[in-house]
Structure formats: C-alpha cells, structure tokens
CSV table of C-alpha atoms in Angstrom, one decimal:
chain,number,residue,atom,x,y,z
A,1,ASN,CA,25.6,0.7,-24.9
A,2,ALA,CA,23.4,-1.8,-25.2
A,3,GLY,CA,20.8,-0.6,-23.2
A,4,VAL,CA,18.0,-3.1,-20.8
A,5,THR,CA,19.4,-6.6,-22.2
A,6,GLN,CA,17.1,-9.9,-21.4
A,7,THR,CA,17.4,-12.5,-22.3
A,8,PRO,CA,15.4,-15.3,-23.4
A,9,LYS,CA,13.4,-13.4,-26.0
A,10,PHE,CA,11.4,-16.8,-26.3
A,11,GLN,CA,10.3,-19.4,-24.5
A,12,VAL,CA,8.2,-22.2,-23.7
A,13,LEU,CA,8.2,-24.2,-21.0
A,14,LYS,CA,5.5,-27.2,-19.8
A,15,THR,CA,3.0,-26.7,-16.0
A,16,GLY,CA,4.8,-27.5,-13.2
A,17,GLN,CA,9.1,-25.8,-14.8
A,18,SER,CA,10.7,-23.3,-13.3
A,19,MET,CA,13.4,-21.4,-15.2
A,20,THR,CA,15.2,-17.6,-15.0
A,21,LEU,CA,14.2,-14.8,-17.4
A,22,GLN,CA,18.2,-12.4,-17.2
A,23,CYS,CA,17.6,-8.9,-17.3
A,24,ALA,CA,20.8,-6.4,-17.6
A,25,GLN,CA,21.5,-2.8,-17.7
A,26,ASP,CA,24.7,-1.6,-18.2
A,27,MET,CA,24.2,2.1,-18.0
A,28,ASN,CA,24.0,2.1,-13.1
A,29,HIS,CA,20.8,2.3,-12.9
A,30,GLU,CA,19.6,2.1,-9.5
A,31,TYR,CA,16.3,1.1,-10.7
A,32,MET,CA,14.4,-1.6,-11.9
A,33,SER,CA,11.6,-3.3,-12.8
A,34,TRP,CA,9.9,-6.4,-14.2
A,35,TYR,CA,6.5,-6.0,-15.9
A,36,ARG,CA,3.9,-8.5,-17.7
A,37,GLN,CA,1.8,-6.9,-20.2
A,38,ASP,CA,-1.2,-9.0,-21.4
A,39,PRO,CA,-3.7,-8.7,-24.1
A,40,GLY,CA,-5.5,-5.4,-23.2
A,41,MET,CA,-4.1,-5.3,-19.7
A,42,GLY,CA,-1.5,-2.9,-20.2
A,43,LEU,CA,2.1,-3.1,-18.5
A,44,ARG,CA,1.4,-4.5,-14.4
A,45,LEU,CA,4.4,-4.4,-12.2
A,46,ILE,CA,5.7,-7.6,-11.1
A,47,HIS,CA,8.2,-7.0,-8.7
A,48,TYR,CA,10.9,-4.1,-8.1
A,49,SER,CA,14.0,-3.2,-6.7
A,50,VAL,CA,15.7,0.2,-5.9
A,51,GLY,CA,19.3,-0.8,-5.3
A,52,ALA,CA,21.3,-3.9,-4.3
A,53,GLY,CA,20.4,-5.9,-2.6
A,54,ILE,CA,17.0,-3.8,-1.9
A,55,THR,CA,13.2,-5.6,-3.6
A,56,ASP,CA,9.6,-5.0,-2.7
A,57,GLN,CA,7.2,-6.7,-4.3
A,58,GLY,CA,4.7,-5.2,-6.9
A,59,GLU,CA,0.4,-5.6,-8.2
A,60,VAL,CA,0.3,-9.0,-9.7
A,61,PRO,CA,4.1,-10.9,-7.8
A,62,ASN,CA,2.9,-14.7,-6.8
A,63,GLY,CA,4.9,-17.0,-8.5
A,64,TYR,CA,7.7,-14.9,-9.3
A,65,ASN,CA,11.0,-14.5,-7.5
A,66,VAL,CA,13.6,-11.3,-7.7
A,67,SER,CA,16.6,-10.3,-6.7
A,68,ARG,CA,19.4,-8.0,-7.1
A,69,SER,CA,23.1,-8.7,-5.9
A,70,THR,CA,25.0,-6.5,-8.7
A,71,THR,CA,23.3,-2.7,-9.7
A,72,GLU,CA,23.3,-4.6,-13.4
A,73,ASP,CA,21.4,-7.8,-13.2
A,74,PHE,CA,17.8,-8.1,-11.9
A,75,PRO,CA,16.6,-11.6,-12.6
A,76,LEU,CA,13.5,-12.3,-12.1
A,77,ARG,CA,12.6,-16.8,-11.1
A,78,LEU,CA,8.9,-18.1,-12.1
A,79,LEU,CA,9.2,-20.7,-9.3
A,80,SER,CA,6.8,-23.9,-10.6
A,81,ALA,CA,4.9,-22.0,-14.0
A,82,ALA,CA,1.9,-22.1,-14.9
A,83,PRO,CA,-0.7,-21.1,-18.0
A,84,SER,CA,-1.6,-18.5,-16.5
A,85,GLN,CA,2.0,-16.5,-16.9
A,86,THR,CA,2.5,-16.9,-20.3
A,87,SER,CA,2.8,-13.0,-20.9
A,88,VAL,CA,5.2,-11.3,-22.0
A,89,TYR,CA,7.6,-10.0,-19.5
A,90,PHE,CA,9.7,-5.9,-19.6
A,91,CYS,CA,12.6,-5.3,-17.8
A,92,ALA,CA,12.7,-1.5,-17.7
A,93,SER,CA,15.5,0.4,-15.4
A,94,SER,CA,15.5,4.1,-14.5
A,95,TYR,CA,18.0,6.4,-13.0
A,96,SER,CA,15.9,9.2,-12.4
A,97,GLN,CA,12.2,7.8,-13.1
A,98,GLY,CA,11.3,9.5,-10.1
A,99,ILE,CA,11.9,12.6,-11.1
A,100,THR,CA,11.6,12.0,-14.6
A,101,GLY,CA,8.9,9.5,-14.9
A,102,GLU,CA,11.2,8.2,-17.9
A,103,LEU,CA,12.1,3.9,-17.7
A,104,PHE,CA,14.0,2.5,-20.5
A,105,PHE,CA,12.5,-1.3,-21.6
A,106,GLY,CA,14.6,-4.6,-23.0
A,107,GLU,CA,13.1,-6.5,-25.6
A,108,GLY,CA,10.9,-8.3,-23.8
A,109,SER,CA,10.7,-12.1,-22.9
A,110,ARG,CA,7.6,-14.1,-25.1
A,111,LEU,CA,7.2,-16.8,-22.3
A,112,THR,CA,3.9,-19.5,-23.0
A,113,VAL,CA,3.5,-22.2,-20.6
A,114,LEU,CA,1.7,-25.3,-21.6
B,1,GLY,CA,-5.3,2.6,-4.7
B,2,GLN,CA,-4.5,4.3,-8.0
B,3,SER,CA,-6.5,4.3,-11.8
B,4,LEU,CA,-6.1,5.2,-15.1
B,5,GLU,CA,-8.6,5.8,-18.3
B,6,GLN,CA,-7.8,6.4,-21.4
B,7,PRO,CA,-9.7,5.2,-25.0
B,8,SER,CA,-8.8,1.6,-25.8
B,9,GLU,CA,-9.0,2.6,-29.5
B,10,VAL,CA,-8.6,5.7,-31.3
B,11,THR,CA,-8.4,6.2,-35.6
B,12,ALA,CA,-7.0,8.8,-37.6
B,13,VAL,CA,-6.3,10.2,-40.9
B,14,GLU,CA,-3.1,10.7,-42.1
B,15,GLY,CA,-1.7,13.9,-42.0
B,16,ALA,CA,-4.4,15.2,-39.3
B,17,ILE,CA,-4.1,15.9,-35.7
B,18,VAL,CA,-5.2,13.5,-33.2
B,19,GLN,CA,-5.5,13.2,-29.5
B,20,ILE,CA,-5.5,11.0,-26.1
B,21,ASN,CA,-6.9,11.4,-23.1
B,22,CYS,CA,-5.7,10.4,-19.9
B,23,THR,CA,-7.6,10.7,-16.9
B,24,TYR,CA,-6.2,9.3,-13.2
B,25,GLN,CA,-7.3,9.0,-9.8
B,26,THR,CA,-4.1,8.0,-8.1
B,27,SER,CA,-2.4,9.2,-4.3
B,28,GLY,CA,1.7,10.9,-4.6
B,29,PHE,CA,1.2,12.6,-8.0
B,30,TYR,CA,4.8,13.8,-9.0
B,31,GLY,CA,3.6,13.7,-13.3
B,32,LEU,CA,2.6,11.8,-15.9
B,33,SER,CA,4.7,10.0,-18.8
B,34,TRP,CA,3.9,8.6,-21.9
B,35,TYR,CA,4.9,6.2,-24.1
B,36,GLN,CA,4.9,4.4,-27.1
B,37,GLN,CA,4.3,0.6,-28.4
B,38,HIS,CA,4.3,-0.7,-31.4
B,39,ASP,CA,3.5,-4.1,-32.0
B,40,GLY,CA,6.0,-6.7,-31.0
B,41,GLY,CA,8.2,-4.0,-29.6
B,42,ALA,CA,9.5,-2.7,-26.2
B,43,PRO,CA,7.6,0.8,-25.4
B,44,THR,CA,9.7,3.8,-25.6
B,45,PHE,CA,9.5,7.0,-23.6
B,46,LEU,CA,7.3,10.2,-25.4
B,47,SER,CA,7.3,12.7,-22.7
B,48,TYR,CA,6.6,13.7,-19.2
B,49,ASN,CA,4.1,16.5,-17.5
B,50,ALA,CA,5.7,17.0,-14.3
B,51,LEU,CA,3.6,20.9,-14.1
B,52,ASP,CA,0.7,21.8,-16.0
B,53,GLY,CA,0.6,23.1,-19.3
B,54,LEU,CA,1.8,21.3,-22.7
B,55,GLU,CA,5.1,20.6,-23.4
B,56,GLU,CA,5.9,19.9,-27.1
B,57,THR,CA,8.7,17.9,-28.6
B,58,GLY,CA,8.2,18.1,-32.5
B,59,ARG,CA,4.6,16.5,-33.5
B,60,PHE,CA,4.5,15.1,-30.4
B,61,SER,CA,2.9,17.8,-27.4
B,62,SER,CA,1.7,16.2,-23.8
B,63,PHE,CA,-0.6,18.2,-21.8
B,64,LEU,CA,-1.8,18.0,-18.3
B,65,SER,CA,-3.9,19.7,-15.3
B,66,ARG,CA,-3.4,18.4,-12.0
B,67,SER,CA,-6.7,20.3,-10.9
B,68,ASP,CA,-8.4,17.7,-13.2
B,69,SER,CA,-6.4,15.3,-12.9
B,70,TYR,CA,-6.0,15.0,-17.3
B,71,GLY,CA,-3.7,14.9,-19.9
B,72,TYR,CA,-3.6,14.1,-22.7
B,73,LEU,CA,-0.8,13.1,-26.2
B,74,LEU,CA,-2.0,15.3,-29.3
B,75,LEU,CA,-0.6,14.1,-32.3
B,76,GLN,CA,0.7,16.2,-35.5
B,77,GLU,CA,0.6,15.1,-39.1
B,78,LEU,CA,0.2,11.6,-38.6
B,79,GLN,CA,2.1,9.4,-40.6
B,80,MET,CA,2.0,5.8,-40.9
B,81,LYS,CA,4.2,4.9,-38.4
B,82,ASP,CA,2.4,6.2,-35.2
B,83,SER,CA,0.0,3.5,-35.6
B,84,ALA,CA,1.1,2.0,-32.6
B,85,SER,CA,-0.2,1.8,-28.7
B,86,TYR,CA,0.2,5.6,-26.3
B,87,PHE,CA,0.1,4.2,-23.3
B,88,CYS,CA,0.1,7.1,-19.9
B,89,ALA,CA,1.0,6.0,-16.3
B,90,VAL,CA,1.7,8.2,-13.4
B,91,ASN,CA,5.2,8.7,-11.7
B,92,ARG,CA,4.2,8.9,-8.2
B,93,GLY,CA,8.4,9.7,-6.9
B,94,ASN,CA,10.0,6.4,-6.1
B,95,THR,CA,7.6,4.0,-6.0
B,96,PRO,CA,7.5,2.8,-10.0
B,97,LEU,CA,5.0,4.2,-12.3
B,98,VAL,CA,1.7,3.2,-13.1
B,99,PHE,CA,0.6,2.4,-16.3
B,100,GLY,CA,-2.6,3.1,-18.1
B,101,LYS,CA,-4.6,0.1,-20.3
B,102,GLY,CA,-2.6,1.6,-23.4
B,103,THR,CA,-4.6,3.2,-26.3
B,104,ARG,CA,-4.5,1.8,-30.1
B,105,LEU,CA,-3.4,4.4,-32.8
B,106,SER,CA,-5.1,2.8,-36.1
B,107,VAL,CA,-3.5,5.4,-38.8
B,108,ILE,CA,-5.3,5.4,-42.0
B,109,ALA,CA,-4.7,6.9,-45.8
C-alpha cells in the first residue's frame, strides 16, 4: 500500500517556467489537498478537493491551478513560477478528515525557483 | 477567520515530561488534531480530540477544553527521537484543517 505519492521530490525552476507537481493516492480517499510549508509559517492550504470534479481555493491559491479528474490524482500546476513559490509542497488525503481529524501526507516536493 | 497560537520552541530533558499548548480562535469547531514532523519529513498524525478531556496514546496524550478554546499535547518519558516539530490543527468539519505554525521541540541529554 503506497499511500500518498508525490513527484518529483526535488525540482529547480527558472522564473516564468511552468510545471506540475503530481499527487496520487491509492486509498480511495475522497478528500485531497495541497499545502505549502515555509520556515516559521506552518502549513498553508493552497487548494483542496472533496471529490472528483470538485475543487476549491484555500488560503494561498494565487499562481496555482488544480484539477481533479479522478479520485486517485490531484495535480498542482504552477502557471508561471516566481521566487516566492520556493517552498516545500505537501499533498494530503483523507477518508474522514471531518470526523477523525486525520490527514495522510505525501513525502513532499521541494521546489526552488531561481 | 481562524487563528492558532502555539509556542515556537520548547526544550526539554530526555526522560522528562513536556507540554505543548495550543489556543485557537475559529468558527465551526469540530475538534483539534496534533501532528509530528521530523526535519526533512512529512507531517504524521498523532491524535485527535473532538470532546473535552484527555486522550492517551502510549507516551503521548492530548487534552482539549472547548470552553477555553485550548488544548495541549503531553509527551512523557521523552526520548531523543521525539525531537521534532509539533503542529496543532483545527478541524472545522468537511473544510480543510487549519494548522498552527508549529512548536519545535528539542530534547537534550
């Protein structure tokens, strides 16, 4: 059971480039989300999805797009990378977060924008 | 809006007990979660309190007082491997968890 899988684990981009961070889960979880983590800032929500075809914005959505065409996958797209998007990105999923308060996190994707 | 406050750093001695506090302000409160994150790793779920009182899981316990908008994580018999960051997070139901900024725990010999 792989859980939540994120790729790539490391990426370096130049300002203005675009890329997609991949996230897949094999636990049949309806709920998926993307957080970014910066030093001293905790985890801040970018976008989330409560099921296939449904997405919504979080606290810091600007510069990012998401889609949810299947239950398993929830990719995060950076449209035109900026140095302010240098961060560690975590994808998370849950079957019953609203009841148990439990999220399952991927290992993270470390992005540097030059 | 919502906000969570927790100390930024705590230092404790190996074998001792440490308490990490979390106060929150939010609407639609369902419960309080706690997560552990080692340097370079992903957050992992520790515990969840939906009702007032103490929940115990091995060396870790978590407490919630809904009337005081306050909770804490208690770590007993501290070990060096407990050195990590600890996050409280508010559960507002089917909307995403809101995380505090984290408490960095250093366990010293």
